[in-house]
Coordinates of C-alpha atoms in Angstrom, one line a residue:
M1 CA 26.0 -54.2 -31.2
T2 CA 24.2 -52.2 -28.9
N3 CA 26.4 -53.4 -25.1
R4 CA 30.1 -54.0 -28.0
R5 CA 29.3 -49.4 -27.8
V6 CA 29.0 -49.1 -24.8
H7 CA 32.3 -51.1 -23.9
L8 CA 33.4 -49.0 -26.7
C9 CA 32.3 -46.0 -25.0
L10 CA 33.7 -47.0 -21.7
R11 CA 37.1 -48.1 -24.0
A12 CA 37.1 -44.4 -24.8
L13 CA 37.0 -43.4 -20.7
S14 CA 39.2 -45.5 -20.3
I15 CA 42.0 -44.8 -23.1
A16 CA 41.7 -40.9 -21.8
G17 CA 42.4 -41.9 -18.6
L18 CA 39.7 -41.4 -16.2
L19 CA 38.8 -44.5 -15.6
E20 CA 41.8 -45.3 -14.0
T21 CA 41.4 -43.8 -10.7
R22 CA 39.7 -44.1 -8.1
V23 CA 37.8 -41.1 -8.1
G24 CA 36.6 -41.8 -12.1
Y25 CA 35.8 -45.4 -10.5
G26 CA 33.7 -44.0 -8.4
I27 CA 32.4 -41.8 -11.4
Y28 CA 31.5 -44.0 -13.3
V29 CA 29.6 -46.5 -10.5
A30 CA 28.1 -42.8 -9.4
V31 CA 26.8 -42.4 -13.2
F32 CA 25.9 -45.9 -14.4
R33 CA 24.6 -47.9 -11.8
R34 CA 23.3 -45.3 -8.8
T35 CA 21.7 -42.1 -11.6
V36 CA 20.6 -45.0 -14.0
M37 CA 18.3 -46.4 -10.5
T38 CA 17.1 -43.2 -10.2
T39 CA 16.5 -41.6 -13.8
G40 CA 15.2 -44.5 -15.5
V41 CA 18.1 -46.0 -17.5
P42 CA 18.9 -49.7 -16.8
T43 CA 22.6 -51.0 -15.4
H44 CA 24.6 -53.1 -17.5
S45 CA 23.5 -56.3 -16.1
T46 CA 19.6 -54.9 -16.8
A47 CA 20.5 -54.3 -19.6
Q48 CA 21.8 -58.1 -20.9
A49 CA 17.6 -58.6 -19.6
T50 CA 15.6 -55.5 -21.5
G51 CA 18.1 -55.5 -24.7
G52 CA 19.1 -52.2 -27.2
P53 CA 17.3 -49.7 -25.3
A54 CA 19.1 -49.9 -22.6
G55 CA 22.4 -49.6 -23.8
R56 CA 21.8 -47.3 -25.8
A57 CA 20.4 -45.0 -23.1
A58 CA 23.8 -45.9 -21.5
L59 CA 26.2 -45.0 -24.5
K60 CA 24.7 -41.9 -24.7
L61 CA 25.7 -40.8 -21.1
A62 CA 28.6 -42.0 -21.5
A63 CA 29.4 -40.2 -24.2
V64 CA 28.6 -36.9 -22.7
L65 CA 31.1 -37.4 -19.9
L66 CA 33.4 -37.9 -22.7
V67 CA 32.7 -34.6 -24.0
A68 CA 32.6 -32.8 -20.4
G69 CA 36.4 -34.1 -20.0
C70 CA 37.1 -32.5 -23.2
L71 CA 35.9 -28.4 -22.3
R72 CA 38.6 -28.2 -19.7
P73 CA 42.0 -29.6 -20.2
A74 CA 42.4 -27.3 -23.2
L75 CA 42.0 -24.2 -20.9
T76 CA 43.5 -25.5 -17.5
S77 CA 46.7 -27.3 -19.4
V78 CA 48.4 -23.3 -20.0
G79 CA 48.7 -21.4 -16.8
P80 CA 51.8 -23.9 -15.3
V81 CA 53.1 -23.6 -18.2
L82 CA 52.7 -19.5 -18.7
D83 CA 56.4 -18.6 -17.3
L84 CA 57.6 -21.2 -20.3
I85 CA 54.8 -19.9 -22.7
G86 CA 56.6 -16.1 -22.1
A87 CA 60.1 -16.8 -21.9
D88 CA 59.8 -18.5 -25.9
T89 CA 58.2 -16.3 -26.8
G90 CA 58.9 -12.5 -24.8
L91 CA 54.9 -12.1 -23.8
S92 CA 54.6 -9.3 -21.0
N93 CA 51.9 -11.0 -17.6
T94 CA 49.5 -8.5 -19.2
A95 CA 49.4 -10.4 -23.0
L96 CA 50.1 -14.3 -20.7
G97 CA 47.3 -12.9 -18.9
V98 CA 44.8 -12.2 -22.6
L99 CA 45.9 -15.3 -23.9
G100 CA 44.5 -16.7 -21.0
A101 CA 41.5 -14.6 -21.0
L102 CA 40.7 -15.2 -24.5
P103 CA 38.6 -18.6 -24.6
L104 CA 36.2 -16.9 -22.5
F105 CA 36.4 -14.4 -24.3
A106 CA 35.5 -16.3 -27.3
F107 CA 32.6 -17.6 -24.5
A108 CA 31.8 -14.7 -23.9
V109 CA 31.2 -13.1 -27.8
L110 CA 29.8 -17.4 -29.2
S111 CA 27.7 -18.7 -26.3
P112 CA 24.4 -16.7 -27.5
L113 CA 24.4 -17.5 -30.8
V114 CA 25.0 -21.5 -30.3
H115 CA 21.3 -22.2 -29.7
V116 CA 20.9 -20.6 -34.0
P117 CA 22.5 -23.4 -35.6
S118 CA 21.3 -26.2 -32.5
R119 CA 17.7 -25.6 -33.7
R120 CA 18.6 -25.6 -37.3
F121 CA 20.8 -29.0 -37.4
G122 CA 19.6 -30.1 -33.8
A123 CA 22.5 -30.2 -30.9
E124 CA 23.9 -33.4 -31.5
P125 CA 26.1 -32.3 -35.0
V126 CA 27.1 -29.0 -33.9
V127 CA 28.6 -30.8 -30.3
L128 CA 30.6 -33.3 -33.1
W129 CA 31.8 -30.3 -35.1
A130 CA 32.4 -27.9 -31.6
L131 CA 34.7 -31.3 -31.0
A132 CA 36.7 -31.7 -34.3
A133 CA 36.8 -27.9 -34.5
L134 CA 38.4 -28.4 -30.7
A135 CA 41.0 -30.8 -31.9
G136 CA 41.9 -29.0 -35.1
G137 CA 42.4 -26.1 -32.6
I138 CA 44.8 -27.3 -30.2
V139 CA 47.1 -29.3 -33.4
M140 CA 47.3 -25.5 -34.3
R141 CA 48.5 -23.3 -31.7
S142 CA 50.5 -26.0 -30.1
L143 CA 52.6 -25.4 -34.3
P144 CA 56.5 -22.8 -34.2
G145 CA 55.0 -19.6 -34.6
I146 CA 53.5 -16.6 -32.2
A147 CA 50.9 -16.2 -34.2
W148 CA 49.2 -19.7 -34.8
L149 CA 48.9 -19.7 -30.6
W150 CA 46.4 -16.9 -30.6
A151 CA 44.7 -18.0 -33.6
G152 CA 45.1 -22.0 -32.1
T153 CA 43.6 -20.2 -29.5
V154 CA 41.2 -18.3 -29.8
V155 CA 39.5 -21.7 -32.2
V156 CA 40.4 -23.5 -28.0
G157 CA 37.7 -21.2 -27.5
G158 CA 34.8 -20.8 -29.8
A159 CA 34.7 -25.0 -29.7
I160 CA 34.6 -25.1 -26.3
A161 CA 31.5 -22.4 -26.2
V162 CA 29.4 -25.0 -27.9
G163 CA 30.0 -27.4 -25.9
N164 CA 29.2 -25.4 -22.5
V165 CA 26.0 -24.3 -23.7
L166 CA 24.5 -27.5 -25.5
L167 CA 25.3 -29.9 -23.1
P168 CA 23.8 -28.6 -20.0
S169 CA 19.9 -28.5 -22.5
I170 CA 20.9 -32.3 -23.5
I171 CA 21.5 -32.7 -19.8
K172 CA 17.8 -31.0 -18.7
R173 CA 16.3 -32.2 -21.7
D174 CA 17.2 -36.4 -21.0
H175 CA 17.3 -36.7 -17.3
P176 CA 14.3 -33.6 -16.4
G177 CA 13.9 -35.8 -13.5
D178 CA 17.7 -35.9 -11.7
L179 CA 19.2 -33.1 -12.8
S180 CA 21.2 -32.2 -9.6
R181 CA 22.6 -35.2 -10.2
V182 CA 23.1 -35.8 -13.5
T183 CA 25.0 -32.2 -13.1
G184 CA 26.7 -32.8 -10.6
I185 CA 28.3 -35.8 -12.1
Y186 CA 29.2 -34.2 -15.2
T187 CA 31.2 -31.3 -13.5
A188 CA 32.8 -33.5 -12.1
V189 CA 34.1 -35.3 -14.9
M190 CA 35.4 -32.3 -16.7
T191 CA 36.7 -31.2 -13.4
G192 CA 39.2 -34.4 -13.3
F193 CA 40.1 -33.8 -17.2
A194 CA 40.6 -29.9 -16.1
A195 CA 43.1 -31.5 -12.9
L196 CA 44.0 -34.1 -14.5
A197 CA 46.0 -31.6 -17.7
S198 CA 47.0 -29.0 -15.1
G199 CA 48.8 -31.6 -13.0
V200 CA 51.1 -33.6 -15.9
A201 CA 51.4 -30.0 -17.7
V202 CA 54.9 -29.8 -16.3
P203 CA 55.9 -33.1 -16.7
I204 CA 55.5 -33.5 -19.8
A205 CA 57.2 -29.8 -21.1
A206 CA 60.2 -31.5 -18.6
A207 CA 59.7 -35.2 -20.3
T208 CA 60.1 -33.0 -23.5
G209 CA 63.3 -30.4 -22.8
N210 CA 61.0 -27.8 -21.4
S211 CA 58.8 -28.1 -25.0
W212 CA 55.5 -26.5 -23.5
R213 CA 54.2 -27.4 -26.5
W214 CA 53.4 -30.6 -26.3
S215 CA 52.3 -29.9 -23.0
L216 CA 49.0 -28.3 -25.1
A217 CA 48.9 -30.7 -27.8
V218 CA 48.3 -33.7 -26.3
W219 CA 44.6 -33.1 -25.2
A220 CA 43.5 -32.9 -29.2
G221 CA 43.5 -37.1 -28.8
L222 CA 41.0 -36.2 -26.3
A223 CA 39.3 -34.8 -28.2
V224 CA 39.3 -37.2 -31.6
V225 CA 38.3 -39.9 -29.5
A226 CA 35.6 -38.1 -28.3
V227 CA 34.4 -37.2 -31.9
A228 CA 34.6 -41.2 -32.4
V229 CA 32.4 -41.8 -29.7
W230 CA 30.3 -38.7 -30.2
A231 CA 29.8 -40.5 -34.5
M232 CA 28.7 -43.7 -32.6
R233 CA 26.3 -41.7 -30.7
M234 CA 24.8 -39.7 -33.1
R235 CA 24.4 -42.8 -34.5
V236 CA 21.4 -43.5 -31.9
P237 CA 18.0 -43.4 -32.3
R238 CA 16.3 -40.3 -30.0
A239 CA 13.2 -41.2 -28.5
A240 CA 10.7 -38.8 -29.6
T241 CA 10.9 -35.5 -27.6
V242 CA 10.5 -31.7 -29.2
A243 CA 12.3 -31.2 -31.8
A244 CA 15.8 -29.2 -31.1
S245 CA 14.7 -26.8 -33.7
A246 CA 10.9 -25.8 -32.0
A247 CA 11.0 -21.9 -32.0
W248 CA 10.1 -19.7 -28.6
S249 CA 6.9 -19.5 -28.5
A250 CA 5.6 -16.5 -29.6
G251 CA 4.6 -15.5 -25.9
E252 CA 7.4 -15.7 -24.0
K253 CA 9.5 -12.0 -22.3
P254 CA 13.4 -12.7 -23.2
M255 CA 15.9 -14.3 -21.4
W256 CA 17.3 -10.7 -21.3
R257 CA 14.3 -9.9 -19.8
S258 CA 14.6 -11.9 -17.1
A259 CA 15.8 -10.7 -13.5
V260 CA 16.7 -13.9 -12.3
A261 CA 18.2 -15.0 -15.8
W262 CA 20.2 -11.8 -14.7
Q263 CA 20.7 -13.4 -11.1
V264 CA 21.7 -16.9 -11.8
T265 CA 24.4 -14.8 -15.2
L266 CA 26.0 -13.0 -12.7
F267 CA 26.6 -15.7 -10.1
M268 CA 27.6 -18.0 -12.9
G269 CA 29.9 -14.5 -14.3
L270 CA 31.9 -14.2 -10.9
Q271 CA 32.6 -17.9 -9.9
S272 CA 33.8 -18.0 -13.5
T273 CA 35.6 -15.6 -12.5
T274 CA 37.8 -16.7 -9.7
F275 CA 37.9 -20.3 -10.6
Y276 CA 39.5 -18.8 -14.4
L277 CA 41.4 -16.4 -12.2
L278 CA 43.8 -18.8 -10.0
A279 CA 43.1 -21.7 -12.5
N280 CA 46.1 -19.3 -15.3
W281 CA 47.3 -17.7 -11.8
L282 CA 47.9 -20.0 -8.8
P283 CA 50.8 -21.9 -10.3
A284 CA 52.4 -18.2 -10.7
I285 CA 51.2 -16.2 -7.2
E286 CA 53.0 -20.1 -5.4
T287 CA 56.3 -19.3 -7.5
A288 CA 56.7 -15.4 -6.2
H289 CA 56.2 -16.6 -2.9
G290 CA 59.4 -19.0 -3.2
V291 CA 57.4 -22.0 -3.8
N292 CA 58.7 -24.9 -6.7
P293 CA 57.1 -24.4 -9.9
S294 CA 56.3 -27.5 -10.6
T295 CA 55.6 -28.1 -7.0
A296 CA 52.9 -24.8 -7.4
G297 CA 52.0 -26.8 -10.3
W298 CA 51.1 -30.1 -8.8
H299 CA 48.9 -27.9 -6.4
L300 CA 47.2 -26.2 -9.0
F301 CA 45.9 -30.8 -9.4
L302 CA 45.3 -29.9 -6.1
F303 CA 43.4 -27.0 -6.7
H304 CA 41.1 -29.4 -9.4
A305 CA 41.4 -32.4 -8.1
V306 CA 39.7 -31.7 -4.9
G307 CA 36.7 -30.0 -6.3
I308 CA 36.2 -33.9 -8.0
I309 CA 34.9 -34.1 -4.3
S310 CA 32.8 -31.0 -3.4
G311 CA 31.3 -30.7 -6.6
L312 CA 30.3 -34.7 -6.1
A313 CA 29.3 -33.4 -1.9
V314 CA 27.8 -30.6 -2.8
I315 CA 24.6 -33.2 -4.4
A316 CA 23.1 -33.6 -1.4
V317 CA 23.6 -30.8 0.5
M318 CA 21.1 -29.4 -2.3
G319 CA 19.0 -32.2 -2.6
G320 CA 15.6 -32.4 -5.0
R321 CA 15.1 -28.9 -3.5
T322 CA 14.3 -25.9 -6.2
D323 CA 15.8 -23.9 -3.4
Q324 CA 19.4 -23.3 -2.9
R325 CA 20.5 -20.5 -1.1
A326 CA 21.7 -22.1 1.0
A327 CA 23.9 -24.0 -1.1
G328 CA 24.9 -20.6 -3.1
V329 CA 26.4 -19.6 0.6
L330 CA 27.8 -22.3 1.8
V331 CA 30.1 -22.8 -2.5
S332 CA 31.0 -18.8 -1.9
V333 CA 32.7 -18.4 1.5
P334 CA 36.1 -20.6 1.7
M335 CA 37.2 -18.7 -1.5
A336 CA 37.5 -15.9 0.6
T337 CA 38.7 -17.6 3.2
A338 CA 41.4 -19.4 1.7
M339 CA 42.1 -15.6 -0.7
A340 CA 42.7 -14.2 3.1
G341 CA 45.1 -17.8 4.1
M342 CA 47.4 -17.2 1.0
L343 CA 47.2 -13.5 1.7
W344 CA 48.4 -14.1 6.1
A345 CA 49.8 -17.4 6.3
P346 CA 51.1 -18.3 2.5
G347 CA 53.2 -20.8 3.8
W348 CA 50.6 -23.3 4.1
S349 CA 49.4 -22.7 0.3
P350 CA 48.6 -26.3 0.2
A351 CA 45.5 -25.7 2.7
W352 CA 44.5 -22.8 0.4
A353 CA 44.8 -24.6 -3.1
V354 CA 42.0 -27.0 -1.6
L355 CA 40.4 -24.4 0.3
A356 CA 40.3 -22.9 -3.2
G357 CA 39.6 -25.3 -5.5
T358 CA 36.6 -26.6 -2.4
S359 CA 34.9 -23.6 -3.1
A360 CA 35.7 -23.5 -7.2
G361 CA 34.3 -27.2 -8.0
S362 CA 31.3 -27.2 -6.2
A363 CA 30.1 -23.5 -7.3
I364 CA 30.7 -24.6 -10.7
V365 CA 27.7 -27.1 -10.0
V366 CA 25.7 -24.7 -8.7
A367 CA 26.0 -22.6 -11.4
L368 CA 25.6 -24.8 -13.6
A369 CA 22.4 -26.8 -11.9
L370 CA 20.6 -22.9 -11.7
I371 CA 20.2 -22.9 -15.5
G372 CA 18.6 -25.8 -15.4
L373 CA 16.7 -25.0 -11.9
R374 CA 15.5 -21.9 -13.5
T375 CA 13.7 -23.1 -16.6
S376 CA 11.1 -24.5 -17.1
S377 CA 11.8 -26.4 -20.0
H378 CA 15.3 -27.6 -22.0
L379 CA 14.7 -24.7 -25.0
Q380 CA 14.6 -22.5 -22.4
T381 CA 17.3 -24.0 -21.1
A382 CA 20.3 -23.4 -23.8
Q383 CA 18.4 -19.9 -24.3
L384 CA 19.7 -19.5 -20.5
S385 CA 22.5 -21.5 -20.6
G386 CA 23.9 -18.8 -24.2
M387 CA 23.1 -15.9 -21.7
A388 CA 24.9 -16.8 -18.5
L389 CA 27.2 -18.7 -19.9
S390 CA 28.0 -15.5 -22.8
V391 CA 27.8 -12.3 -20.3
G392 CA 28.9 -14.5 -17.2
Y393 CA 32.4 -15.3 -19.0
L394 CA 33.0 -12.3 -20.0
L395 CA 33.2 -10.7 -17.0
A396 CA 35.5 -14.1 -16.7
A397 CA 37.5 -13.5 -19.2
I398 CA 38.2 -10.1 -17.2
G399 CA 39.9 -11.6 -14.4
P400 CA 42.5 -13.4 -16.1
S401 CA 44.0 -10.1 -17.6
A402 CA 43.6 -7.8 -14.4
A403 CA 45.2 -9.8 -12.7
G404 CA 48.1 -9.9 -15.3
W405 CA 47.9 -6.1 -15.6
L406 CA 47.7 -5.4 -11.3
A407 CA 50.9 -7.9 -10.7
D408 CA 52.9 -6.0 -12.7
R409 CA 51.9 -2.6 -12.4
S410 CA 52.2 -3.2 -8.5
G411 CA 54.7 -5.8 -8.8
T412 CA 53.5 -8.7 -6.5
W413 CA 50.6 -9.7 -6.0
T414 CA 48.8 -9.1 -3.0
P415 CA 46.0 -6.7 -5.4
V416 CA 45.4 -10.2 -7.0
L417 CA 44.1 -12.0 -4.4
V418 CA 42.2 -9.3 -2.4
L419 CA 40.3 -9.2 -6.4
V420 CA 38.8 -12.0 -4.9
A421 CA 38.4 -11.7 -2.2
V422 CA 36.1 -9.0 -3.2
L423 CA 34.7 -11.2 -5.6
A424 CA 34.1 -14.5 -3.3
L425 CA 32.5 -12.3 -1.4
A426 CA 29.8 -10.3 -4.1
Q427 CA 29.3 -13.7 -5.3
V428 CA 27.7 -14.9 -1.4
V429 CA 25.3 -11.9 -1.7
V430 CA 23.8 -12.2 -4.9
A431 CA 24.0 -16.6 -4.2
L432 CA 20.7 -15.3 -1.7
W433 CA 19.0 -14.2 -4.8
A434 CA 20.3 -16.4 -7.9
G435 CA 19.0 -19.9 -5.0
R436 CA 15.4 -18.6 -4.5
D437 CA 13.0 -21.2 -5.3
R438 CA 12.0 -18.7 -9.0
Y439 CA 11.7 -19.4 -12.8
T440 CA 12.7 -17.9 -15.8
H441 CA 8.9 -17.5 -17.2
P442 CA 7.1 -18.3 -14.3
E443 CA 3.9 -18.4 -17.2
T444 CA 5.2 -21.2 -18.7
T445 CA 5.6 -23.3 -15.4
A446 CA 3.5 -25.6 -14.8

């Protein structure tokens, strides 16, 4: 029965489309063979020999990856069809920028609160509720009427905020000895589905009579599959560990008073700002330079897709070290270079999209890994994750809105490209601090 559950889970990933691609198969191999060898989770053949525990561990890991696949499509499917949404609803570029930033504001508000229900009810049930809300929110914002668009977007943002906070904590708890690699694979899955969503958004709209609603609504199906698989995961007993509801140690200072925590938070915020700004506006920027809208949508797909490869590649650079200054600088510089290229050689837009995607895809891996590397327990990881995502995404939410305002005021996208370049250079500086071998609470480190 256990092996049957694992096969059902892998089938769910296949239905979602990931295992039907070469990238997806590579992720499958990395997770269920290479990672399993280093984290103590046996492979399928070993599972047959050792029985239930191996299959349960594989199911739990696969469920985490499927949830990771749900965390970005509802966001990245919006950018390629923003022009269609604007034409249908009459929203200005500034309003569309606010619409794109609304989930990020939800991240900022809810992220520091997620650990409260998680401690009371456990991380797994809260993730399940969030997945159900995500499916409902995606459907809601696809209904006729502009009020549903705004309300559904808020629900989507709140649901994703829960997964953003709790999945790194679950990974820290279940894979403490191989945090960088598992984080990289989790991020690769997340980025892979983000790329898929951005790439198919315009074709889906074209196939449904230029209906942007279907481009957004289709991803409710993936969330429904994730609900079923996560519910299956919850039926698997978990090995004894520190209870998820354990209280914060009385002698520990609040996470918000840690300088290291603020450094990690700022790095997260800067990389998130550049990513979401481009995820929302890259097609519009390229269209303004004469690129066909469908082609611009596929360039956004490239932006996301190369992030899968760079996210996995940066794992080798990071290794098992806790000092990640070199990795932080390495992943930040290409973004500034790409913005300079878009300004001075816009005809090479595919190359600049690839370079920017390389930076974005690897920077999120470093940012998420730092959350685990700078804490000494999964409870601290949940606290830092909530803080970093709250403040970080508050900064990121300003990006799409500011970009839309700048474009409306100036009539050109040049100020936006300059803004992204400046943020990328600031990220280089912050990486030299956040990447140091330090802990948020050194007094609790063994």
